[in-house]
Coordinates of C-alpha atoms and ligand atoms in Angstrom, one line a residue:
M165 CA -166.4 236.9 -105.3
S166 CA -164.3 234.0 -106.6
V167 CA -160.6 233.5 -107.2
E168 CA -159.5 232.1 -110.5
T169 CA -156.0 231.1 -111.7
V170 CA -155.2 232.8 -115.0
N171 CA -152.3 232.2 -117.5
R172 CA -151.3 235.2 -119.6
G173 CA -148.4 236.1 -121.9
Y174 CA -146.5 239.4 -122.0
V175 CA -144.1 240.4 -124.7
Y176 CA -141.3 242.9 -124.1
S177 CA -138.4 244.1 -126.1
G178 CA -135.1 243.6 -124.4
T179 CA -131.3 243.9 -124.7
P180 CA -128.9 241.2 -123.6
T181 CA -126.7 242.7 -120.8
S182 CA -123.4 241.4 -122.3
D183 CA -121.9 240.1 -125.5
E184 CA -121.6 236.7 -123.8
A185 CA -125.3 236.7 -123.1
E186 CA -126.1 237.7 -126.7
S187 CA -123.9 234.9 -128.1
Y188 CA -125.4 232.4 -125.6
F189 CA -128.9 233.2 -126.9
H190 CA -127.7 232.7 -130.5
Q191 CA -126.3 229.3 -129.4
C192 CA -129.7 228.4 -128.0
F193 CA -131.4 229.4 -131.2
G194 CA -128.8 227.4 -133.1
A195 CA -129.3 224.3 -131.0
N196 CA -133.0 224.5 -131.4
R197 CA -132.7 224.8 -135.2
L198 CA -130.0 222.1 -135.5
M199 CA -132.0 219.7 -133.4
Y200 CA -135.1 220.3 -135.6
N201 CA -133.1 219.8 -138.7
L202 CA -131.6 216.5 -137.5
H203 CA -135.1 215.2 -136.9
T204 CA -136.1 216.4 -140.4
A205 CA -133.0 214.7 -142.0
H206 CA -133.8 211.5 -140.2
L207 CA -137.4 211.5 -141.5
Y208 CA -136.3 212.2 -145.1
E209 CA -133.7 209.4 -145.0
Y210 CA -136.2 207.0 -143.7
L211 CA -138.8 207.9 -146.4
E212 CA -136.2 207.7 -149.2
K213 CA -135.0 204.3 -148.0
N214 CA -138.4 202.8 -147.3
G215 CA -140.5 204.6 -149.9
Y216 CA -143.5 206.8 -149.3
T217 CA -146.9 206.7 -150.9
I218 CA -148.4 210.1 -151.4
G219 CA -151.5 210.4 -149.3
D220 CA -150.2 208.3 -146.4
K221 CA -149.5 209.6 -143.0
L222 CA -145.9 209.9 -141.9
P223 CA -144.3 207.1 -139.8
T224 CA -144.2 207.4 -136.0
F225 CA -141.0 208.1 -134.1
K226 CA -140.9 204.4 -133.2
E227 CA -141.4 203.2 -136.8
M228 CA -138.6 205.3 -138.1
G229 CA -136.3 204.6 -135.2
M230 CA -135.9 208.3 -134.3
P231 CA -132.9 208.9 -132.1
T232 CA -133.5 210.6 -128.8
V233 CA -132.3 214.2 -128.3
K234 CA -129.5 212.8 -126.2
E235 CA -128.4 210.4 -128.9
F236 CA -128.5 213.1 -131.5
K237 CA -126.3 215.2 -129.2
Q238 CA -123.8 212.4 -128.7
T239 CA -123.4 211.7 -132.4
R240 CA -122.9 215.4 -133.2
M241 CA -120.4 215.8 -130.4
N242 CA -117.8 213.9 -132.5
E243 CA -118.0 216.7 -135.0
E244 CA -116.0 219.8 -134.6
G245 CA -117.8 222.9 -133.5
N246 CA -120.8 221.3 -131.8
K247 CA -119.6 221.4 -128.2
Y248 CA -122.0 224.2 -127.6
L249 CA -124.9 221.7 -127.7
Y250 CA -123.9 220.7 -124.2
E251 CA -123.5 224.3 -123.1
V252 CA -126.9 225.6 -123.9
D253 CA -130.2 225.3 -122.2
A254 CA -131.4 221.7 -122.4
F255 CA -134.9 223.0 -123.1
A256 CA -133.8 224.5 -126.3
S257 CA -132.9 221.1 -127.7
N258 CA -136.0 219.3 -126.4
E259 CA -138.3 222.0 -127.7
A260 CA -137.2 221.2 -131.2
K261 CA -138.4 217.6 -130.7
Q262 CA -141.8 218.8 -129.6
H263 CA -142.1 221.2 -132.5
F264 CA -141.1 218.5 -134.9
K265 CA -143.8 216.2 -133.5
K266 CA -146.3 218.9 -133.9
A267 CA -145.3 219.4 -137.5
I268 CA -145.8 215.7 -138.2
S269 CA -149.3 215.6 -136.7
A270 CA -150.2 218.8 -138.5
F271 CA -149.1 217.1 -141.8
D272 CA -150.9 213.9 -141.0
K273 CA -154.2 215.7 -140.7
N274 CA -154.1 216.7 -144.3
A275 CA -151.8 214.0 -145.7
F276 CA -154.7 212.3 -147.6
K277 CA -155.0 215.4 -149.8
G278 CA -151.5 214.8 -151.1
Q279 CA -151.1 218.3 -152.4
F280 CA -147.9 219.7 -153.8
K281 CA -146.6 223.2 -153.3
K282 CA -147.3 225.6 -156.2
S283 CA -143.5 226.1 -156.8
A284 CA -143.0 222.3 -157.3
L285 CA -145.9 222.2 -159.8
K286 CA -144.5 225.1 -161.7
R287 CA -141.1 223.4 -161.8
Q288 CA -142.7 220.3 -163.1
K289 CA -144.4 222.3 -165.9
T290 CA -141.5 224.3 -167.0
L291 CA -138.5 222.0 -166.3
G292 CA -140.2 218.7 -166.2
I293 CA -138.9 217.8 -162.8
E294 CA -141.2 215.4 -161.0
P295 CA -142.2 216.6 -157.5
T296 CA -141.3 214.3 -154.6
F297 CA -142.6 213.9 -151.1
R298 CA -140.3 216.8 -150.1
D299 CA -142.6 219.1 -152.2
L300 CA -145.8 218.1 -150.4
K301 CA -147.6 220.9 -148.6
G302 CA -147.0 220.8 -144.9
M303 CA -144.1 218.4 -145.0
P304 CA -141.7 219.3 -142.2
K305 CA -138.8 221.1 -143.7
F306 CA -135.3 222.2 -142.8
H307 CA -135.1 225.5 -140.9
S308 CA -132.6 227.7 -142.6
R309 CA -130.5 230.2 -140.6
K310 CA -131.8 233.0 -142.7
N311 CA -135.5 232.5 -143.2
S312 CA -136.6 231.0 -139.9
K313 CA -137.7 232.7 -136.8
L314 CA -135.0 232.4 -134.1
S315 CA -136.2 231.5 -130.7
Y316 CA -136.0 229.1 -127.8
T317 CA -138.1 228.6 -124.7
T318 CA -137.0 227.8 -121.2
F319 CA -139.1 226.8 -118.2
N320 CA -139.0 228.1 -114.6
Q321 CA -137.7 225.5 -112.2
H322 CA -137.4 226.4 -108.5
D323 CA -137.4 230.1 -109.3
N324 CA -134.4 230.1 -111.6
I325 CA -136.1 232.6 -113.7
F326 CA -136.9 236.0 -112.2
I327 CA -137.0 239.7 -112.9
D328 CA -134.9 241.9 -110.5
E329 CA -135.7 245.4 -109.3
N330 CA -133.8 246.9 -112.3
K331 CA -136.1 245.2 -114.7
V332 CA -133.4 242.7 -115.7
L333 CA -134.6 239.2 -116.5
H334 CA -132.4 236.4 -115.2
L335 CA -132.4 233.1 -117.1
P336 CA -130.7 229.8 -116.3
T337 CA -128.0 228.2 -118.4
A338 CA -126.8 224.6 -118.7
R339 CA -124.6 223.1 -116.0
K340 CA -121.7 222.8 -118.4
S341 CA -121.9 226.4 -119.6
K342 CA -119.2 228.9 -118.6
L343 CA -122.0 231.3 -117.7
S344 CA -123.9 230.6 -114.5
E345 CA -126.9 232.6 -115.8
V346 CA -127.7 235.0 -118.6
T347 CA -129.5 238.3 -118.2
I348 CA -131.5 240.5 -120.5
K349 CA -132.6 244.1 -119.7
L350 CA -136.4 244.4 -120.4
N351 CA -138.0 247.4 -121.9
T352 CA -141.2 247.2 -119.8
H353 CA -144.1 249.4 -120.7
R354 CA -146.5 247.3 -118.7
P355 CA -145.6 245.6 -115.4
L356 CA -146.4 241.9 -114.8
P357 CA -149.6 241.5 -112.6
N358 CA -149.0 241.5 -108.9
G359 CA -148.2 238.2 -107.4
S360 CA -147.6 236.5 -110.7
R361 CA -145.3 233.5 -111.1
I362 CA -143.3 233.0 -114.3
K363 CA -144.0 229.7 -116.0
H364 CA -141.9 229.9 -119.1
V365 CA -140.0 232.4 -121.2
T366 CA -139.3 232.5 -124.9
V367 CA -136.4 234.5 -126.1
M368 CA -136.6 235.5 -129.8
T369 CA -135.4 238.0 -132.4
N370 CA -137.8 239.9 -134.5
A371 CA -137.5 240.6 -138.2
Q372 CA -135.1 243.5 -137.5
G373 CA -132.9 241.2 -135.5
K374 CA -133.8 242.9 -132.2
F375 CA -134.4 240.8 -129.1
E376 CA -137.8 240.1 -127.7
V377 CA -138.9 238.1 -124.7
S378 CA -142.3 236.5 -124.2
I379 CA -143.1 235.8 -120.6
T380 CA -145.9 233.5 -119.6
V381 CA -147.1 234.0 -116.1
E382 CA -149.7 232.5 -113.8
F383 CA -151.6 234.5 -111.2
E384 CA -154.7 234.5 -109.1
M385 CA -157.4 237.0 -110.1
E386 CA -160.3 237.9 -107.9
V387 CA -163.5 237.9 -110.0
E388 CA -166.6 239.5 -108.7
S389 CA -169.6 238.3 -110.6
I390 CA -172.0 241.1 -111.4
G391 CA -174.9 238.6 -110.8
I392 CA -177.6 237.5 -113.2
P393 CA -180.1 240.3 -112.5
A394 CA -177.5 242.8 -113.4
V395 CA -177.0 241.4 -117.0
E396 CA -178.9 244.2 -118.7
R397 CA -176.8 245.6 -121.4
I398 CA -176.3 242.9 -124.0
L399 CA -174.5 243.4 -127.3
G400 CA -174.4 241.1 -130.3
L401 CA -171.4 241.5 -132.6
D402 CA -171.4 240.2 -136.1
Y403 CA -168.1 239.8 -137.9
S404 CA -168.0 241.9 -141.1
Q405 CA -165.3 241.9 -143.7
A406 CA -165.9 245.5 -144.7
N407 CA -166.5 247.0 -141.2
F408 CA -164.7 244.6 -138.9
F409 CA -167.9 244.2 -137.1
V410 CA -171.5 245.5 -137.0
D411 CA -173.3 245.3 -133.6
S412 CA -176.9 244.7 -132.6
E413 CA -177.4 248.5 -132.4
G414 CA -176.5 248.8 -136.0
K415 CA -173.2 250.5 -135.2
K416 CA -170.1 249.7 -137.2
A417 CA -166.6 249.2 -135.7
N418 CA -165.2 252.2 -137.6
Y419 CA -161.7 250.8 -138.2
P420 CA -159.8 254.1 -138.6
H421 CA -158.9 255.3 -142.0
Y422 CA -155.3 256.2 -141.2
Y423 CA -154.5 252.6 -140.2
L424 CA -155.8 251.5 -143.6
V425 CA -153.4 254.1 -145.2
M426 CA -150.5 252.5 -143.3
E427 CA -151.6 249.1 -144.5
E428 CA -151.7 250.2 -148.1
C429 CA -148.3 251.7 -147.7
L430 CA -147.0 248.4 -146.4
A431 CA -148.5 246.5 -149.3
K432 CA -146.8 248.9 -151.7
E433 CA -143.4 248.4 -150.0
Q434 CA -143.9 244.6 -150.1
R435 CA -144.7 244.7 -153.8
K436 CA -141.4 246.6 -154.3
L437 CA -139.6 243.9 -152.3
S438 CA -141.1 241.1 -154.4
R439 CA -139.7 242.6 -157.6
M440 CA -136.1 242.8 -156.3
V441 CA -133.4 240.1 -156.6
Q442 CA -133.6 238.0 -153.5
G443 CA -130.4 238.3 -151.4
S444 CA -129.2 241.4 -153.2
K445 CA -128.1 244.5 -151.3
R446 CA -131.2 246.5 -152.4
W447 CA -133.4 243.6 -151.5
E448 CA -131.8 243.3 -148.0
R449 CA -132.4 247.1 -147.4
Q450 CA -136.0 246.9 -148.6
R451 CA -136.6 243.9 -146.4
L452 CA -135.7 246.0 -143.4
V453 CA -138.1 248.8 -144.5
V454 CA -140.9 246.2 -144.8
A455 CA -140.1 244.6 -141.5
K456 CA -140.1 248.0 -139.7
L457 CA -143.4 249.0 -141.3
N458 CA -144.9 245.7 -140.6
T459 CA -144.1 246.0 -136.9
K460 CA -145.6 249.4 -136.8
V461 CA -148.8 248.3 -138.5
V462 CA -149.2 245.3 -136.2
N463 CA -148.7 247.4 -133.1
Q464 CA -151.1 250.1 -134.3
R465 CA -153.8 247.5 -135.0
K466 CA -153.2 245.8 -131.7
D467 CA -153.5 249.1 -129.9
W468 CA -156.8 249.8 -131.6
L469 CA -158.2 246.3 -130.9
H470 CA -157.4 246.7 -127.2
K471 CA -159.0 250.1 -126.9
K472 CA -162.1 249.0 -128.7
A473 CA -162.4 245.8 -126.6
Y474 CA -161.9 247.9 -123.4
A475 CA -164.6 250.4 -124.4
L476 CA -167.1 247.6 -125.1
A477 CA -166.3 245.7 -121.9
N478 CA -167.0 248.8 -119.9
R479 CA -170.3 249.6 -121.6
Y480 CA -171.9 246.2 -121.7
D481 CA -172.6 243.3 -119.3
M482 CA -172.6 240.7 -122.0
V483 CA -171.2 240.5 -125.5
V484 CA -172.2 237.7 -127.9
V485 CA -170.1 236.7 -130.9
E486 CA -170.2 234.0 -133.5
D487 CA -167.9 231.0 -133.2
L488 CA -166.4 231.5 -136.7
D489 CA -163.7 229.5 -138.4
L490 CA -161.4 232.5 -138.7
R491 CA -158.7 230.7 -140.6
A492 CA -161.1 230.1 -143.4
I493 CA -162.0 233.8 -143.4
G494 CA -158.4 234.9 -143.2
Q495 CA -157.7 233.1 -146.5
T496 CA -160.2 235.2 -148.3
L497 CA -158.9 238.5 -147.0
K498 CA -156.2 240.1 -149.1
L499 CA -154.4 241.8 -146.3
A500 CA -154.8 238.9 -144.0
K501 CA -153.0 236.6 -146.3
N502 CA -149.6 238.0 -146.1
Q503 CA -149.8 239.3 -142.6
Q504 CA -151.2 236.2 -140.9
D505 CA -153.8 238.5 -139.6
N506 CA -156.1 237.1 -137.1
G507 CA -157.5 240.5 -136.0
F508 CA -161.0 239.4 -135.1
G509 CA -159.7 236.3 -133.3
N510 CA -157.5 238.4 -131.1
F511 CA -160.2 240.9 -130.6
R512 CA -162.5 238.2 -129.3
L513 CA -159.8 237.1 -126.9
Y514 CA -159.2 240.7 -125.6
L515 CA -162.9 241.2 -125.2
K516 CA -163.3 237.9 -123.4
Y517 CA -160.7 238.7 -120.7
K518 CA -161.6 242.3 -120.3
L519 CA -165.3 241.3 -119.7
E520 CA -164.4 238.5 -117.4
Q521 CA -162.1 240.7 -115.4
Q522 CA -165.2 242.7 -114.5
G523 CA -167.2 239.6 -113.8
K524 CA -169.2 240.1 -117.0
Y525 CA -170.1 237.6 -119.7
F526 CA -168.6 236.7 -123.0
V527 CA -170.7 234.3 -125.0
K528 CA -170.0 232.5 -128.2
A529 CA -172.9 231.3 -130.4
P530 CA -172.1 227.9 -131.9
K531 CA -171.1 227.5 -135.6
T532 CA -174.4 225.9 -136.3
F533 CA -176.3 229.1 -135.2
A534 CA -177.5 230.7 -138.5
S535 CA -177.1 234.3 -137.4
T536 CA -177.4 235.7 -140.9
Q537 CA -180.4 233.7 -142.0
I538 CA -182.8 234.1 -139.2
C539 CA -185.2 237.0 -139.2
S540 CA -184.6 238.8 -135.9
D541 CA -188.2 239.9 -135.8
C542 CA -190.2 236.7 -136.4
G543 CA -187.5 234.0 -136.2
V544 CA -188.2 232.5 -139.6
K545 CA -185.2 231.3 -141.4
N546 CA -184.4 232.6 -144.9
T547 CA -182.5 229.7 -146.3
A548 CA -182.0 231.5 -149.6
L549 CA -179.2 233.4 -147.9
K550 CA -177.2 230.3 -147.1
G551 CA -173.8 230.5 -148.8
D552 CA -174.8 233.8 -150.4
I553 CA -172.4 236.5 -149.2
S554 CA -173.3 239.2 -151.7
T555 CA -176.8 240.1 -150.6
R556 CA -176.4 243.0 -148.2
D557 CA -180.1 243.5 -147.3
W558 CA -183.3 241.5 -147.6
T559 CA -187.0 241.4 -146.7
C560 CA -188.5 238.6 -144.7
D561 CA -191.0 236.5 -146.6
H562 CA -192.9 235.8 -143.5
C563 CA -193.2 239.1 -141.6
H564 CA -192.1 241.4 -144.4
E565 CA -189.6 243.2 -142.2
W566 CA -186.6 244.7 -144.1
H567 CA -183.2 243.8 -142.8
D568 CA -179.7 245.1 -143.2
R569 CA -177.8 241.8 -143.3
D570 CA -175.1 242.6 -140.7
H571 CA -177.3 244.5 -138.3
N572 CA -179.8 241.6 -138.4
A573 CA -177.1 239.1 -137.6
G574 CA -176.0 241.3 -134.6
L575 CA -179.6 241.3 -133.3
N576 CA -179.8 237.5 -133.6
L577 CA -176.6 237.2 -131.6
R578 CA -178.0 239.5 -129.0
N579 CA -181.2 237.3 -128.8
Y580 CA -179.0 234.3 -128.5
G581 CA -177.4 235.9 -125.4
I582 CA -180.8 236.6 -123.9
R583 CA -181.8 232.9 -124.3
W584 CA -178.4 231.9 -123.0
I585 CA -179.1 233.7 -119.7
D586 CA -182.3 231.6 -119.3
E587 CA -180.9 228.3 -120.5
V588 CA -177.3 228.4 -119.2
L589 CA -177.3 230.8 -116.3
L590 CA -180.8 230.5 -114.8
A591 CA -181.9 226.9 -115.6
P592 CA -179.3 225.2 -113.3
L593 CA -180.3 227.5 -110.5
L594 CA -184.0 226.5 -110.9
V595 CA -183.1 222.8 -110.8
A596 CA -181.1 223.4 -107.7
A597 CA -184.0 225.2 -106.0
Ligands
ZN826 ZN1 -189.6 237.9 -140.3

């Protein structure tokens, strides 16, 4: 038995308990957005004045003389209507700076590619307008009131964030605020784990404008290891585009048909939306239809993923998966593209913690492990399969065994797990003995 400290996030829908609280939250969102935009404006000004060569990294905060959050606040204070910057949670303003820094380093990673957005290239072709640095892919851009996600995050200091017995979440405000605290009634379907401490809270609104709260907590969890001799039931899972996954027993995940129907329905409504005039009344109405349906589809899928992971964690002692670059896969999936779907990634995460809660094992085979190419019977690699994703079954040149592609990959992952027990779990014990 061992005790481990675990961090976990929980999302609840909620309702601010007063109009004042609701407008306070909107002020926090506003401060976060304004601060981000001030950083962006400063960057653009600097690049315009000093010139920018496409392909270069962006200047550092020091190089461009980026004002501090405090300095930004001071200059804005002289303008009418910005007093609220001092009345909102200080974290809301500082968060923007962190996000902006992240946006810069994300851009720098791909800066050398110097790719322009499609829309800018189209404009160049049709109107002859030359694209500028502002049109580069990944360049930090202004957050508009309409199209950006509204949120702010605040951190727990000396227990100034807590949930009372009526399931009301209490959050701190700034010292200069008229409100001593703000409260939001949570719609909790799942309680927080016993003895958990709140680390930070993000208040946000979803696509329908309803409030949601994400609470990150830390708690101690007792983990009882099932012990090495008890690792008997081992399952290999191979990610499959068509079936979600195929396991080492040849079973498919069976993603339910009625969820697919919902997803098709969503795609249809989205197509409708794309044909409407943006900003029109009809468009606005259709946008809500899509948003509602989207939430429903996301929740349904999540529910299914949780149930599936739960069932596997109960049945097996160890599950082995591939360490795939899921973002690369996501781009090839039609549905994934517009839904930012990372279904398999989330599934692996759920599976990992559901197994570990029971003291069981979750193992990732490295990216270099050629799970699809190895013959699970004789171990000889069929390199002809490399980069070929259309061949669904094949016969081994060496031992002449016929393989279903996905099932074979699942078996290889299972074999990897068996070796992992010897090499990772048992070997250190042998050395110690
Ligand atoms: Zn073979």
